[in-house]
Amino acid sequence: MPVAVGQSASPYDARQHDALIVARREGRVTGAEALRRLKAWLASPIDDGEARRRVASDAIAIASADGQYAEAVALGRQFAPSTLDTYALGPLAVAARRAHDSDLRGEVIGVWRARQPAAREPRVHEAWWRLEGGDLAAAQALYSELSQPAPTRIEDRVALLELRGALARARKDTLQALGAYTEAGALRPGRVDLRREADFLLAASGAASSALESAEAAQRADPGSFSPLALSTLQQEALAQRLRWAIRARDQRLGMERVAALDRVLADQEAALARVDAAAPQAEPVDADAWRTVRARLQSDRLLALVERGRPAEAIALYDTLRATDTNIPAYGLAAVGRALAQERRSIEAVPVYEAALAWRGADMPMPDETWFGLVYAYLDVGRFADADALLQRIEAATPAHLRLAPEAGRPNGEYSDVSGLRGLVQLYSDRPALAQQSFSVLTREAPLNAGYVHGAALTERLREHPEASLTRYEALAADSPYDSGARIGHVEAQLDASEFAQARRRAESLYADMPDSVPVREMERKRRALVGPRLDVDAEASSGGAAIANHEWRIDSRLSSGLIDDRWRVFYEQTLGRGSTGIGNANWARGGIGIGWEQGRWLAEGIVQHANTGPYRNSVAGRLDYRAGDAWRLSATYDGDSRELPWKARAAGIGAHEFGTSVGYVVDESRRFDLKWQRLDFSDGNRRDGVDIGWRERWISTPAFQLETRLGADASRGRAIDAPYFNPSSDSSVQFSVRAQWLNWKRDDRQFFQVVELGGGSYRQAGFGSGPTWSLRYEHRWNLGPKLTLRYGLLVGGHPYDGVRERQRGVFLNLSTPLP
């Protein structure tokens, strides 16, 4: 009987049912129309139970074959699997799998296995169901059962190979899975899904670029073989692999060639994103999440590529855009953003990004990993030293010296070396150089050829004020590891500390030419230019209450220096402005001078021609000669033809003085130093005053946030016994002990704010007046704003006896040093 397409299928008629099924097989009726007719019959009374069973079974089979899996599952829920014909169980199992209805799928397979216990197809379906449910052992057992004896039918062999490939993939045996799908594709070359699986496995096995080429070739030969989503997914994986190759290639090359591959990846990423943006809006709603995932991975790869290319600001801008659209950025993308923020000196923002990256991966995040290291440094850069120490302890606990799983026992763990070096660097960056020196001493003794350890030891010597020892280590490291960028940067900084400016410039220029894209190299060059460039230094102070010296006084000393000329010469202008109010009159002093300085290695020499507004020595010269005799000894000699140390009362009386001085310093390290100084003032009134000062400075406590040091000093002076209008004891001496405490209150990368309190006390003895106590209190704020500015200011108060009269002095001070553009 002919089928009237589009007419109602009620009431049910067996002959019309038969005709409908034939028409569907011959393609004269669409699956949707056939399903509508069958569902209409199911909605009407059918007296024959066998007929109703057949209608339901056909409806499920047609719905599943037509891709209407939700409809098939709904019918399967309405009509229990046990009431369906056996031929409908396979299509219903497929529909339940596609609709992710595991419970219905298990029920269908159970009924199917009970009806056909020896059949292959239900066992294959059960194996897939077990595998996708996580029961790998049961799935493997069914595979073994299906393999014996080996099937001979092509379809059975293909199904078994697909199952073997899926089992291998579940075991993360990518090569075995690839082999299974490749063999299945050879048996059924027309199955594009098999080729698609093989290409994805090829990408997962480390040949993503080859997989993409294969897929694109298949798409050209047979359009539709790969969906736009599949091609974009493979393209993302291929670009991610090329990015990893480009990073490795960059680290093995010098000059602009090192970033050529990275630039090509960045360009291709733009094209891939344009492809995704064009195809995603036209995709089926069911694929929307997959498209979003592909786009998020492409953008995350781009974040990493921008950071590796040395463009952190662009990476941050892209991250802000992605965050505004609630893009789910994976852990490696977040870690790249954390690096970019840290490189841009925005570690306060980098910390939560690093933490989000670790939370994204959770327990799957390997330890140690660059993300963990980045978070440790970010904690240090924002002053969260306790958090950095706690995290480092976790990393150390999770990184044994020997591998736990290795072909043979006792194999060294390469990551342990990185973590050990990190401990020393953390100690160094948190103002514990003595501990860092102990750590690197042990490490370099155990692994003398480890470049990271030697670099850490050289950096420690430099920060412990041992420039010669630091240079020696860096020179040896340059011979052993000439292309280590961290060691090369450290070598430049050590040469700058040692005033080897020409060598530092040449080495820095070579380094910049080799790695112009490197953020650390650019940062090193920025610091070098600030150090050797023009600079302004200002020292200002004002006080009152010391009538023996001056009732009120203030003075501003400033120096404007040129940048280095020929890597050793500077021209500078010095100016001093001051005023003193005394009991015998007021004195205003203004002096300016032009000088030239020469600094090379251990030597520093300066000379200046100066002119003052008043005094017998208003036209004068001054000079200075410093010599660093190794890492321990510092020698200096000075001369000033119009001394700054002249008492204000002497200036008010029209008296001047020449000043001579020498000093010897012995530097043990940054925490201990001894000084001996001699000074002579040769007054124009015939008086001469000689003084000697000896001092010992010791730092007792040095932690990331607090330092405590003391200074013990003694001085004595003697003058010619003449009647002078200024304070002029025939002899005097003093002993002073002071304690200085410094707190770190704020830290953002290389910017810091400290509060300092210094309390001193001692005894002063003056010939003819006996001894009396002295005391002083100083409170200071100190700002270190990287290489841009150093600023100190504060208050001071003290008591001192002069000619038997106790005087209290109060004052303020300010010191500023900044490089000029």
Coordinates of N, CA and C in Angstrom, one line a residue, residues 128-199:
W128 N 32.9 -0.7 25.9 CA 33.0 0.7 25.8 C 32.3 1.4 27.0
W129 N 31.2 0.8 27.4 CA 30.5 1.4 28.6 C 31.3 1.3 29.8
R130 N 32.0 0.2 30.0 CA 32.9 0.0 31.2 C 34.0 1.0 31.1
L131 N 34.6 1.1 29.9 CA 35.8 1.9 29.8 C 35.4 3.4 30.1
E132 N 34.3 3.8 29.5 CA 33.9 5.2 29.7 C 33.4 5.5 31.1
G133 N 33.1 4.5 31.8 CA 32.7 4.6 33.2 C 33.9 4.5 34.1
G134 N 35.1 4.3 33.6 CA 36.3 4.3 34.5 C 36.7 2.9 34.9
D135 N 35.9 1.8 34.5 CA 36.3 0.5 34.9 C 37.2 -0.1 33.9
L136 N 38.5 0.3 33.9 CA 39.4 -0.1 32.9 C 39.7 -1.6 32.9
A137 N 39.7 -2.2 34.1 CA 40.0 -3.6 34.2 C 38.9 -4.5 33.5
A138 N 37.6 -4.1 33.8 CA 36.5 -4.9 33.2 C 36.5 -4.7 31.7
A139 N 36.8 -3.5 31.2 CA 36.9 -3.3 29.8 C 38.0 -4.1 29.1
Q140 N 39.1 -4.1 29.8 CA 40.3 -4.9 29.3 C 39.9 -6.4 29.2
A141 N 39.2 -6.9 30.3 CA 38.8 -8.3 30.3 C 37.9 -8.6 29.1
L142 N 37.0 -7.7 28.8 CA 36.1 -8.0 27.7 C 36.8 -7.9 26.4
Y143 N 37.8 -7.0 26.3 CA 38.6 -6.9 25.1 C 39.4 -8.3 24.9
S144 N 40.0 -8.8 25.9 CA 40.7 -10.1 25.8 C 39.7 -11.2 25.4
E145 N 38.5 -11.2 25.9 CA 37.6 -12.2 25.6 C 37.2 -12.1 24.1
L146 N 37.0 -10.9 23.6 CA 36.6 -10.7 22.2 C 37.8 -11.0 21.3
S147 N 39.0 -10.9 21.8 CA 40.2 -11.2 20.9 C 40.4 -12.6 20.7
Q148 N 39.8 -13.5 21.5 CA 40.1 -14.9 21.4 C 38.8 -15.7 21.0
P149 N 38.7 -16.3 19.8 CA 39.7 -16.2 18.8 C 39.6 -14.9 18.0
A150 N 40.6 -14.6 17.3 CA 40.7 -13.3 16.6 C 39.6 -13.3 15.5
P151 N 38.8 -12.2 15.4 CA 37.7 -12.2 14.4 C 38.3 -12.1 13.0
T152 N 37.4 -12.6 12.1 CA 37.8 -12.6 10.7 C 37.1 -11.6 9.9
R153 N 35.8 -11.2 10.3 CA 35.1 -10.2 9.6 C 35.7 -8.9 9.7
I154 N 35.8 -8.1 8.6 CA 36.4 -6.8 8.6 C 35.8 -5.9 9.7
E155 N 34.5 -5.9 9.8 CA 33.8 -5.0 10.7 C 34.2 -5.3 12.1
D156 N 34.2 -6.6 12.4 CA 34.6 -7.1 13.8 C 36.0 -6.7 14.1
R157 N 36.9 -6.8 13.1 CA 38.3 -6.5 13.4 C 38.5 -5.0 13.6
V158 N 37.7 -4.2 12.8 CA 37.8 -2.7 13.0 C 37.3 -2.3 14.4
A159 N 36.1 -2.9 14.8 CA 35.5 -2.6 16.1 C 36.5 -3.0 17.2
L160 N 37.2 -4.1 17.1 CA 38.1 -4.5 18.1 C 39.4 -3.6 18.1
L161 N 39.8 -3.2 16.9 CA 40.9 -2.2 16.9 C 40.6 -0.9 17.5
E162 N 39.3 -0.4 17.3 CA 38.9 0.8 17.9 C 38.9 0.7 19.4
L163 N 38.4 -0.5 19.9 CA 38.4 -0.7 21.4 C 39.8 -0.8 21.9
R164 N 40.7 -1.4 21.2 CA 42.1 -1.5 21.6 C 42.8 -0.1 21.7
G165 N 42.4 0.7 20.7 CA 43.0 2.1 20.7 C 42.5 2.9 21.9
A166 N 41.2 2.7 22.2 CA 40.6 3.5 23.3 C 41.2 3.0 24.6
L167 N 41.4 1.7 24.8 CA 42.1 1.2 26.0 C 43.5 1.8 26.1
A168 N 44.2 1.8 25.0 CA 45.6 2.3 25.1 C 45.6 3.8 25.4
R169 N 44.6 4.5 24.9 CA 44.5 5.9 25.2 C 44.2 6.1 26.7
A170 N 43.3 5.3 27.2 CA 43.0 5.4 28.7 C 44.2 5.2 29.5
R171 N 45.1 4.3 29.1 CA 46.3 4.0 29.8 C 47.4 5.0 29.5
K172 N 47.1 6.1 28.7 CA 48.0 7.1 28.2 C 49.2 6.5 27.4
D173 N 48.9 5.4 26.7 CA 49.8 4.9 25.8 C 49.5 5.4 24.4
T174 N 49.9 6.6 24.1 CA 49.5 7.2 22.9 C 50.0 6.5 21.6
L175 N 51.2 6.0 21.7 CA 51.7 5.3 20.5 C 50.9 4.0 20.2
Q176 N 50.6 3.2 21.2 CA 49.8 2.0 21.0 C 48.4 2.4 20.4
A177 N 47.8 3.5 21.0 CA 46.5 3.9 20.5 C 46.6 4.3 19.0
L178 N 47.6 5.1 18.7 CA 47.8 5.5 17.3 C 48.0 4.4 16.4
G179 N 48.7 3.3 16.8 CA 48.9 2.2 16.0 C 47.6 1.5 15.7
A180 N 46.7 1.3 16.7 CA 45.4 0.7 16.6 C 44.5 1.4 15.6
Y181 N 44.4 2.7 15.8 CA 43.5 3.5 14.9 C 44.1 3.6 13.4
T182 N 45.4 3.6 13.3 CA 46.0 3.6 12.0 C 45.7 2.3 11.3
E183 N 45.8 1.1 12.0 CA 45.5 -0.2 11.4 C 44.0 -0.3 11.1
A184 N 43.1 0.3 11.9 CA 41.7 0.2 11.6 C 41.4 1.1 10.4
G185 N 42.1 2.2 10.3 CA 41.8 3.1 9.1 C 42.3 2.4 7.8
A186 N 43.3 1.6 7.9 CA 43.8 0.9 6.7 C 42.8 -0.1 6.3
L187 N 42.1 -0.8 7.2 CA 41.0 -1.7 6.9 C 39.8 -1.1 6.3
R188 N 39.5 0.1 6.8 CA 38.3 0.8 6.4 C 38.7 2.3 6.0
P189 N 39.4 2.4 4.9 CA 39.9 3.8 4.5 C 38.8 4.8 4.3
G190 N 37.6 4.4 4.1 CA 36.5 5.3 3.9 C 36.0 5.9 5.2
R191 N 36.4 5.3 6.4 CA 35.9 5.8 7.7 C 36.7 7.1 8.1
V192 N 36.2 8.2 7.8 CA 36.9 9.5 8.1 C 37.1 9.6 9.6
D193 N 36.1 9.0 10.4 CA 36.3 9.2 11.9 C 37.5 8.5 12.4
L194 N 37.9 7.4 11.7 CA 39.1 6.7 12.2 C 40.4 7.5 11.8
R195 N 40.3 8.1 10.7 CA 41.5 9.0 10.3 C 41.6 10.2 11.2
R196 N 40.4 10.7 11.6 CA 40.3 11.8 12.5 C 40.9 11.4 13.9
E197 N 40.6 10.3 14.4 CA 41.1 9.8 15.7 C 42.6 9.6 15.6
A198 N 43.1 9.1 14.4 CA 44.5 8.8 14.3 C 45.3 10.2 14.2
D199 N 44.7 11.2 13.5 CA 45.4 12.4 13.5 C 45.5 13.1 14.8

